PDB file of C-alpha atoms in Angstrom:
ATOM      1  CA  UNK A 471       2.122  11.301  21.194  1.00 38.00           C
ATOM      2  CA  UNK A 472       4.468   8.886  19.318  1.00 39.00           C
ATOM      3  CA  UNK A 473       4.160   9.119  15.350  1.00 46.00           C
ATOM      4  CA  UNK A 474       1.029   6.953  14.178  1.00 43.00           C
ATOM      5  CA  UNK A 475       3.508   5.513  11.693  1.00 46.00           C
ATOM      6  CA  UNK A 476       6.016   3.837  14.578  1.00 48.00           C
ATOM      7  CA  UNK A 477       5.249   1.373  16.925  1.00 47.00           C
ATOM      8  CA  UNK A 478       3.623   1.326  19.173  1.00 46.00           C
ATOM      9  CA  UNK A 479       0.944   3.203  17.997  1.00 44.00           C
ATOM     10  CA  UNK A 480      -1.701   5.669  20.403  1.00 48.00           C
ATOM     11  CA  UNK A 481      -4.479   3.468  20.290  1.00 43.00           C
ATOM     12  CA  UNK A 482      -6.760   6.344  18.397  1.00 43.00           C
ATOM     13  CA  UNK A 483      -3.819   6.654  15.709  1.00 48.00           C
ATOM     14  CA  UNK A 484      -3.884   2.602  14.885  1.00 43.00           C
ATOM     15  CA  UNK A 485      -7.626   2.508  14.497  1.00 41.00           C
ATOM     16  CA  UNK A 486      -7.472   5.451  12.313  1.00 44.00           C
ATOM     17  CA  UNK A 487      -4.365   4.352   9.943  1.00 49.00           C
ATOM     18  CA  UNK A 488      -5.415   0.618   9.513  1.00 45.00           C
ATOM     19  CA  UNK A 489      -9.381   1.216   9.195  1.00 43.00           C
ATOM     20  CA  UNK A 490      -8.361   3.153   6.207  1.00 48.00           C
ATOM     21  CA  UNK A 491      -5.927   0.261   4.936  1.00 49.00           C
ATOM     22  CA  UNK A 492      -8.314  -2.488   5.862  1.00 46.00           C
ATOM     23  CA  UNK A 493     -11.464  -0.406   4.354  1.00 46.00           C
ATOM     24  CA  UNK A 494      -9.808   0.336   1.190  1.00 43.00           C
ATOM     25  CA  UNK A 495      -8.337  -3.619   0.381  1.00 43.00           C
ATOM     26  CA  UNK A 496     -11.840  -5.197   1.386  1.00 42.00           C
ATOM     27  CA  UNK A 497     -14.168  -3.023  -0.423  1.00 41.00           C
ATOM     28  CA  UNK A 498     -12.088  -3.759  -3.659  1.00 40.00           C
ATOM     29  CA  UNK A 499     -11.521  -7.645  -2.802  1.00 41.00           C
ATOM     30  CA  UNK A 500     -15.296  -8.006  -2.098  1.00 41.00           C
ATOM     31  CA  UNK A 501     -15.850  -6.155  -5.153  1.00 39.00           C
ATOM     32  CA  UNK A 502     -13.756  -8.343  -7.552  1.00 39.00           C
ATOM     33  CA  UNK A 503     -14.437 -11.304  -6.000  1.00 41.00           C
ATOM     34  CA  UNK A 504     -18.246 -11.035  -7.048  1.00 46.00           C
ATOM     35  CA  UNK A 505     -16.763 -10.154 -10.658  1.00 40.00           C
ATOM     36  CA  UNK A 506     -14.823 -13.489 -10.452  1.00 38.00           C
ATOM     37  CA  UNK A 507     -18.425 -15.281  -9.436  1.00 42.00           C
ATOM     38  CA  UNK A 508     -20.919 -13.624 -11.781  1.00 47.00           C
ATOM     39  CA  UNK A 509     -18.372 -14.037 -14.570  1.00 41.00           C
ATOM     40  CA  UNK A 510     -18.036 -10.349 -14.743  1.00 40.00           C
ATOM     41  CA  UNK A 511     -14.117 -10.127 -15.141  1.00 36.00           C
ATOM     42  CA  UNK A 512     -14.679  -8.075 -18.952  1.00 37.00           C
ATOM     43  CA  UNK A 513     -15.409  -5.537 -16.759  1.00 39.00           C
ATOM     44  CA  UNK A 514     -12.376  -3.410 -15.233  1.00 41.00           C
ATOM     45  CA  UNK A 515     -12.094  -3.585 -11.938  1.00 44.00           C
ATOM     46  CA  UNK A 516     -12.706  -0.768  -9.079  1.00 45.00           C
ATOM     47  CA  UNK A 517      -9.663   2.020  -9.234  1.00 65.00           C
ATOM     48  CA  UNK A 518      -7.030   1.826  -6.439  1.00 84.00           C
ATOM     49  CA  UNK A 519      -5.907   5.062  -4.500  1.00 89.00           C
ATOM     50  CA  UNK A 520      -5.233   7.520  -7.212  1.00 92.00           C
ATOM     51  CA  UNK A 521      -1.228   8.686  -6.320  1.00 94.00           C
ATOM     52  CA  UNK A 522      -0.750  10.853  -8.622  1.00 95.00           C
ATOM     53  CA  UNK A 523      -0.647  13.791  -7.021  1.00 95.00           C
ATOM     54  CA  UNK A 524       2.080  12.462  -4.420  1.00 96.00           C
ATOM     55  CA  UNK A 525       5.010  14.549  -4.624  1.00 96.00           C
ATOM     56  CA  UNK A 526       8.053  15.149  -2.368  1.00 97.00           C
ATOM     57  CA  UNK A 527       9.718  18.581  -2.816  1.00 97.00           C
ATOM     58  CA  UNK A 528      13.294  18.937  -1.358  1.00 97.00           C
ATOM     59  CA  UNK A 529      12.800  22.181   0.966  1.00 96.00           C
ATOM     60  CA  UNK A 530      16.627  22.375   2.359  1.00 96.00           C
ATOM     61  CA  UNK A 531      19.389  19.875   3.546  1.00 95.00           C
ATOM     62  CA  UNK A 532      16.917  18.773   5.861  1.00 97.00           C
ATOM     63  CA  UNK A 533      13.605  19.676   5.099  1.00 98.00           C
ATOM     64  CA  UNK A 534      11.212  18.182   2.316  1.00 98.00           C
ATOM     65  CA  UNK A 535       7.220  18.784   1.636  1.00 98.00           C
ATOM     66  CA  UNK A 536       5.645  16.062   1.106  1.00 97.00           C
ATOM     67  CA  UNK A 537       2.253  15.288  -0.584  1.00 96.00           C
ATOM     68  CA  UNK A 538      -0.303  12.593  -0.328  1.00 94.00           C
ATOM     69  CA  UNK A 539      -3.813  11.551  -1.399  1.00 92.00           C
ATOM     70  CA  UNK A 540      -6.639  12.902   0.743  1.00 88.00           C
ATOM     71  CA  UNK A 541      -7.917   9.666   1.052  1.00 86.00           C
ATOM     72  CA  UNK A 542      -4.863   8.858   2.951  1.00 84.00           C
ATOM     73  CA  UNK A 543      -5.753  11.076   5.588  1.00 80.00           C
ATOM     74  CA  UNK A 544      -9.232  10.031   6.487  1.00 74.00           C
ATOM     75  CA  UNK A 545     -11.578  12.697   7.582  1.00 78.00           C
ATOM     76  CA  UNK A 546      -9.308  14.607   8.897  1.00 83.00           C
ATOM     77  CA  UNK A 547      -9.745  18.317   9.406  1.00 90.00           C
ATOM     78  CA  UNK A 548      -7.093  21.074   9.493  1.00 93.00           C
ATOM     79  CA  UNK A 549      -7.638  21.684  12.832  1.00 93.00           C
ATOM     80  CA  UNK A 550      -7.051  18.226  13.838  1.00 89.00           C
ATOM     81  CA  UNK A 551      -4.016  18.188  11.348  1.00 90.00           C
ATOM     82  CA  UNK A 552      -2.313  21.071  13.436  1.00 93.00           C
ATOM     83  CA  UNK A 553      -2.850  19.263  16.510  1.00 90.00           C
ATOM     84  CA  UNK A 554      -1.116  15.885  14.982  1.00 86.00           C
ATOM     85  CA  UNK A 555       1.693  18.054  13.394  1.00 89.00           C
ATOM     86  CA  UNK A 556       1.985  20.119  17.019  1.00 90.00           C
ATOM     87  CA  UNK A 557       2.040  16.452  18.848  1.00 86.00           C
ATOM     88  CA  UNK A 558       4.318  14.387  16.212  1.00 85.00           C
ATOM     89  CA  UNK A 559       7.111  17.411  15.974  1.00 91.00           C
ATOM     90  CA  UNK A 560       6.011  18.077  12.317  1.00 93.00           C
ATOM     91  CA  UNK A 561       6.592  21.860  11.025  1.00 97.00           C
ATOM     92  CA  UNK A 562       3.124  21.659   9.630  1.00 96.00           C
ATOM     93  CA  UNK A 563       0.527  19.431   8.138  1.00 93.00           C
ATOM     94  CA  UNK A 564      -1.724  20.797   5.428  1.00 95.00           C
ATOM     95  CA  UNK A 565      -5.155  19.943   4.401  1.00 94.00           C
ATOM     96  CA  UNK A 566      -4.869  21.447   0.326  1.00 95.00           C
ATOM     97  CA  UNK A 567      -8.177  22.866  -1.605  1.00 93.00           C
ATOM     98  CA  UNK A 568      -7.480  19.414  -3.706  1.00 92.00           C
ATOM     99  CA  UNK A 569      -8.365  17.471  -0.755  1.00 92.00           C
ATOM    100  CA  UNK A 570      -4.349  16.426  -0.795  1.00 94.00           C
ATOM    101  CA  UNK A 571      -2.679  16.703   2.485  1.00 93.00           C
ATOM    102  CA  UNK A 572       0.811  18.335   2.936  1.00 96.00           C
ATOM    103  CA  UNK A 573       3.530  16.911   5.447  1.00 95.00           C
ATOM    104  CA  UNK A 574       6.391  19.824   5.647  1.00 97.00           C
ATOM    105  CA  UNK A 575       8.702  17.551   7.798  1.00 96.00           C
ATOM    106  CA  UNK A 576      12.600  16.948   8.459  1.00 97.00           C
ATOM    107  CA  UNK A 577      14.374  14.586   6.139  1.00 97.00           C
ATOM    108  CA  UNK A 578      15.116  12.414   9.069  1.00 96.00           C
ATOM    109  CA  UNK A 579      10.931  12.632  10.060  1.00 94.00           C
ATOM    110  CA  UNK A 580      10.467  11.153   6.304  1.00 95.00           C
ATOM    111  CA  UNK A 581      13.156   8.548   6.606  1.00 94.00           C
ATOM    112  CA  UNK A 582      11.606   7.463   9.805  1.00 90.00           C
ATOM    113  CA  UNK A 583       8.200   7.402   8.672  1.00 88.00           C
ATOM    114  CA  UNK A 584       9.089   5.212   5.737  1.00 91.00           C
ATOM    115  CA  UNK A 585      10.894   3.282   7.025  1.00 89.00           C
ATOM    116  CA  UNK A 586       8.172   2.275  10.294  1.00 84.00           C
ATOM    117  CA  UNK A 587       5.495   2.067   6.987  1.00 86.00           C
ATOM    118  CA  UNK A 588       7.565  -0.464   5.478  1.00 90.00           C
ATOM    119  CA  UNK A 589       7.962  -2.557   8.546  1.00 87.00           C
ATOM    120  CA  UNK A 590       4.385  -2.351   9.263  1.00 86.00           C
ATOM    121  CA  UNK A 591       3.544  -3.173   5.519  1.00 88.00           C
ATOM    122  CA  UNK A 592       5.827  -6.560   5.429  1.00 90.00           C
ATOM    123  CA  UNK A 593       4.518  -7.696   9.027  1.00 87.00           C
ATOM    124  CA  UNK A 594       0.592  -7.694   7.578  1.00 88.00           C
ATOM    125  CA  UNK A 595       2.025  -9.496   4.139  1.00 92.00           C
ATOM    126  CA  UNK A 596       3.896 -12.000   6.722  1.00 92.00           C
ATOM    127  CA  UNK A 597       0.141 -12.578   8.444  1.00 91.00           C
ATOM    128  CA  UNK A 598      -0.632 -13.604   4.820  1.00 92.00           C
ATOM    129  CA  UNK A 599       1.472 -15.919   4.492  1.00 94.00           C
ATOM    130  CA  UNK A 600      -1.041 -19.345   4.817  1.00 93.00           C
ATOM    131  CA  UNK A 601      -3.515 -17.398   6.189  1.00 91.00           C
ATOM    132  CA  UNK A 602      -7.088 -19.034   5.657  1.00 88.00           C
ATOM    133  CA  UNK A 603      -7.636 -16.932   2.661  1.00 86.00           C
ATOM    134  CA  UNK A 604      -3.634 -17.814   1.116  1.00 90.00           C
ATOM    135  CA  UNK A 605      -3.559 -20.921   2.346  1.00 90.00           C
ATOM    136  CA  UNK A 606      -1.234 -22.011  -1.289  1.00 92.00           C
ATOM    137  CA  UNK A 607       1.091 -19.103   0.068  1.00 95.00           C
ATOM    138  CA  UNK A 608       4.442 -20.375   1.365  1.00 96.00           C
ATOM    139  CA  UNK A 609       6.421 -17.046   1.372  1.00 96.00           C
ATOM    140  CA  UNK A 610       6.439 -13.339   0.013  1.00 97.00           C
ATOM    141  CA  UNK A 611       9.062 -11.602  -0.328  1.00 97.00           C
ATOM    142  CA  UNK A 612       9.379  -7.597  -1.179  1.00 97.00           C
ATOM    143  CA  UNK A 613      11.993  -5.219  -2.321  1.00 96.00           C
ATOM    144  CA  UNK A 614      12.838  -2.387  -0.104  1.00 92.00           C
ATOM    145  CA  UNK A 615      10.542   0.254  -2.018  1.00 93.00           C
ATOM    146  CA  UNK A 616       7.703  -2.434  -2.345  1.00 95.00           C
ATOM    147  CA  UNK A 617       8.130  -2.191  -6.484  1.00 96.00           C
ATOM    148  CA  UNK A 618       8.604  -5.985  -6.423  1.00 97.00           C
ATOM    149  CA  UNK A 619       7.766  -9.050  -4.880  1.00 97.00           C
ATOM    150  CA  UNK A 620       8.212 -12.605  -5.112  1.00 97.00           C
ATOM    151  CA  UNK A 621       5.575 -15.000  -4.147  1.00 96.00           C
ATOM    152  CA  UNK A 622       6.046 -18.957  -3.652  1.00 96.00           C
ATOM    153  CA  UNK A 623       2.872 -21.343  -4.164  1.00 95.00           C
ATOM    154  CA  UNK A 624       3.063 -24.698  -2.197  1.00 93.00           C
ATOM    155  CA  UNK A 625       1.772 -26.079  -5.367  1.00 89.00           C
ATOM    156  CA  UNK A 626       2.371 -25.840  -9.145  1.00 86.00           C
ATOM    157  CA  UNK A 627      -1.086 -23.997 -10.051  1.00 82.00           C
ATOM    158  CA  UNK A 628      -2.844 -20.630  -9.130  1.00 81.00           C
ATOM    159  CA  UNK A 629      -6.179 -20.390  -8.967  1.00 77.00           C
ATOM    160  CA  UNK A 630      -7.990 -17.114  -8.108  1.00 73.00           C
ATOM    161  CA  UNK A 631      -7.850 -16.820  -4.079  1.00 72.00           C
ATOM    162  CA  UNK A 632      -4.304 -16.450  -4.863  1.00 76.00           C
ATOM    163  CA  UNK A 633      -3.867 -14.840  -7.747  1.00 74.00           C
ATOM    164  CA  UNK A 634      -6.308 -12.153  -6.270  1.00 80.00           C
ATOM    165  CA  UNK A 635      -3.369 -11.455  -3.314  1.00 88.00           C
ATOM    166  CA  UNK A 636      -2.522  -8.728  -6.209  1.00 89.00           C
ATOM    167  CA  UNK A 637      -4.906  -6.490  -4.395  1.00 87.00           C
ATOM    168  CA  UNK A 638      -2.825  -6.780  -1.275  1.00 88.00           C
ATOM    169  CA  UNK A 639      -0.381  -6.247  -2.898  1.00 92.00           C
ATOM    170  CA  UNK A 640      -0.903  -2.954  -5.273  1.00 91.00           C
ATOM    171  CA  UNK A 641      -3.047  -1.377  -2.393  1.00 88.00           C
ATOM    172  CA  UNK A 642       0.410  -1.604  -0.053  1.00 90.00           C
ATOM    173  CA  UNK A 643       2.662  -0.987  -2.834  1.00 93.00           C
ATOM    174  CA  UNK A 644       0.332   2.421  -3.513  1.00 93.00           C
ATOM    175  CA  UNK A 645       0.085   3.303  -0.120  1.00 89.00           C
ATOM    176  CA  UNK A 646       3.602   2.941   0.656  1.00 93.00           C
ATOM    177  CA  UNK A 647       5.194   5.412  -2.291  1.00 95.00           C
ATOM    178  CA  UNK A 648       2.253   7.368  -1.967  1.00 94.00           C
ATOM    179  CA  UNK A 649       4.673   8.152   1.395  1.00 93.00           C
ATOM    180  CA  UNK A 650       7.823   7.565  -0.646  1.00 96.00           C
ATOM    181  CA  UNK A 651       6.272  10.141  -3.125  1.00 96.00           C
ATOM    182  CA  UNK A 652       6.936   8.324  -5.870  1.00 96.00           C
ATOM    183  CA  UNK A 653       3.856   8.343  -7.872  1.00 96.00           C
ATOM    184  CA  UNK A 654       5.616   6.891 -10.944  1.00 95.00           C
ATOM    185  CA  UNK A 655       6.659   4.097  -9.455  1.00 96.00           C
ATOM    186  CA  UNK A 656       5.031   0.320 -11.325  1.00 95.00           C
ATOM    187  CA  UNK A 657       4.706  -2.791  -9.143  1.00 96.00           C
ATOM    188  CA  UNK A 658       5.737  -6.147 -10.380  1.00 96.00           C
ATOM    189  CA  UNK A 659       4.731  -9.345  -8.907  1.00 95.00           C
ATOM    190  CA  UNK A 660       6.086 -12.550  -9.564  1.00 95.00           C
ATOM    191  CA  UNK A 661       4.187 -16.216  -8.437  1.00 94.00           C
ATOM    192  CA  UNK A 662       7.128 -18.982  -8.248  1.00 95.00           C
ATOM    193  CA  UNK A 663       5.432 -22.841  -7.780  1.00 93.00           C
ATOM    194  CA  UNK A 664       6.908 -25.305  -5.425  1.00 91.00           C
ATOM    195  CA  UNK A 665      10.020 -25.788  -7.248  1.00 92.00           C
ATOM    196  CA  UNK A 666      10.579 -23.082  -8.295  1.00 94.00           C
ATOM    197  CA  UNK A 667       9.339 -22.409 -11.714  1.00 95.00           C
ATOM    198  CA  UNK A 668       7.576 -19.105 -12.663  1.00 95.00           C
ATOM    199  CA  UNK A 669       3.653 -19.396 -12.927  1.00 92.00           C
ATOM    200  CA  UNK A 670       2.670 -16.069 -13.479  1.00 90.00           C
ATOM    201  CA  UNK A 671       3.736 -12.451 -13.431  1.00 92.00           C
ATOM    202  CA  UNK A 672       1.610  -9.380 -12.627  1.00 90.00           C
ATOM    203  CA  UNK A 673       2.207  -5.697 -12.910  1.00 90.00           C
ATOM    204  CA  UNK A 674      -0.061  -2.736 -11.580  1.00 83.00           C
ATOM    205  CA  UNK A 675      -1.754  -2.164 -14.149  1.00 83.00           C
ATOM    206  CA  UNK A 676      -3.353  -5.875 -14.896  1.00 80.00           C
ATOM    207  CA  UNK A 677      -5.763  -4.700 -11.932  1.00 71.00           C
ATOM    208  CA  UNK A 678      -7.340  -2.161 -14.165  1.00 60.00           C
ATOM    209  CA  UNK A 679      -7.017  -3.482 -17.328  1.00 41.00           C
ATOM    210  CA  UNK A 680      -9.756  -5.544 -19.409  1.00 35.00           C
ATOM    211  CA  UNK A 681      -8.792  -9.433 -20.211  1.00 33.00           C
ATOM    212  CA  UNK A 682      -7.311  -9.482 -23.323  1.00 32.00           C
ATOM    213  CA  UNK A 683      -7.113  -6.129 -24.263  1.00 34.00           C
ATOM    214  CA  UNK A 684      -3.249  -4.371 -24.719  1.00 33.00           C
TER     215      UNK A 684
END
């Protein structure tokens, strides 16, 4: 089996990995978009993925452990977590007491992963890109590690569609230094109109903060 994080995915592996992307960014978009309707935006919004307990420990020259949010790994089992790690080449996947899962994998494994995450990441924020729901979106553009990205509007206002890409946007940036275990890490989003002039920037906390409050 080829790694579920490199294209082209086992069929099983791609349902599994996006379901888990696409069911955590529309139960929160649903969620704050009936906030936005009922005028309940005093209210903090749902919490993200806590990464917290991400961590990647430097084993050897070659080796690392790496840690992850449970909720990363679905309902995944040990025993199916030994067959992945037996399939994918992996030393050993480990489902912790915590509910966090440990990857014990080669540098090069990591590298590989990341870097098949990020291309995966950029190609679903492309599909954004004047989709029927970002219509007003004319280009995003990330950094390498996801911590920034720069949005163009093909006009000189945002209104809340748009502005509400942030949840896109924090849930990839979360997921992807989850991986990166960088836990620490703070996104930064930046919304550039037409010509070119700065309408708004968002970090990741504004998700979870009240409106007005410091």
């Amino acid at each position: 089996m080829t790694n579920p994080f490199k294209p082209p995915y086992s069929p099983t592996k791609k349902l599994i990995f996006f379901a888990v992307l696409l069911g955590i960014t529309l139960i929160v978009y649903v969620i704050l978009n009936e906030k936005i309707e009922n005028g309940g935006l005093a209210e903090p919004v749902p919490d993200f993925v806590d990464i917290s307990c991400s961590k990647l420990t430097e084993l050897d020259e070659s080796r690392i452990a790496l840690t992850v949010p449970g909720a990363y790994a679905a309902d995944a089992t040990q025993e199916s977590l030994n067959e992945t790690a037996s399939q994918l080449g992996y030393e050993s996947i480990v489902l912790n007491e915590d509910g966090s899962v440990t990857y014990t994998i080669t540098k090069d494994q990591h590298k590989e992963m990341l870097d098949n995450l990020r291309s995966g990441i950029i190609k679903t924020l492309n599909g954004m890109i004047g989709s029927a729901d970002y219509k007003r979106i004319t280009s995003i553009e990330p950094n390498d590690d996801l911590t920034y990205i720069k949005v163009t509007l093909n006009t000189k206002n945002i209104d809340y569609k748009n502005s509400m890409s942030m949840i896109q946007f924090k849930t990839y940036f979360l997921l992807y230094n989850a991986f990166n275990g960088t836990p620490d890490a703070k996104l930064s989003v930046d919304y550039f109109d037409k010509d070119g002039k700065l309408i708004l920037t968002m970090g990741s906390d504004d998700l979870n903060t009240k409106p007005g409050s410091q």
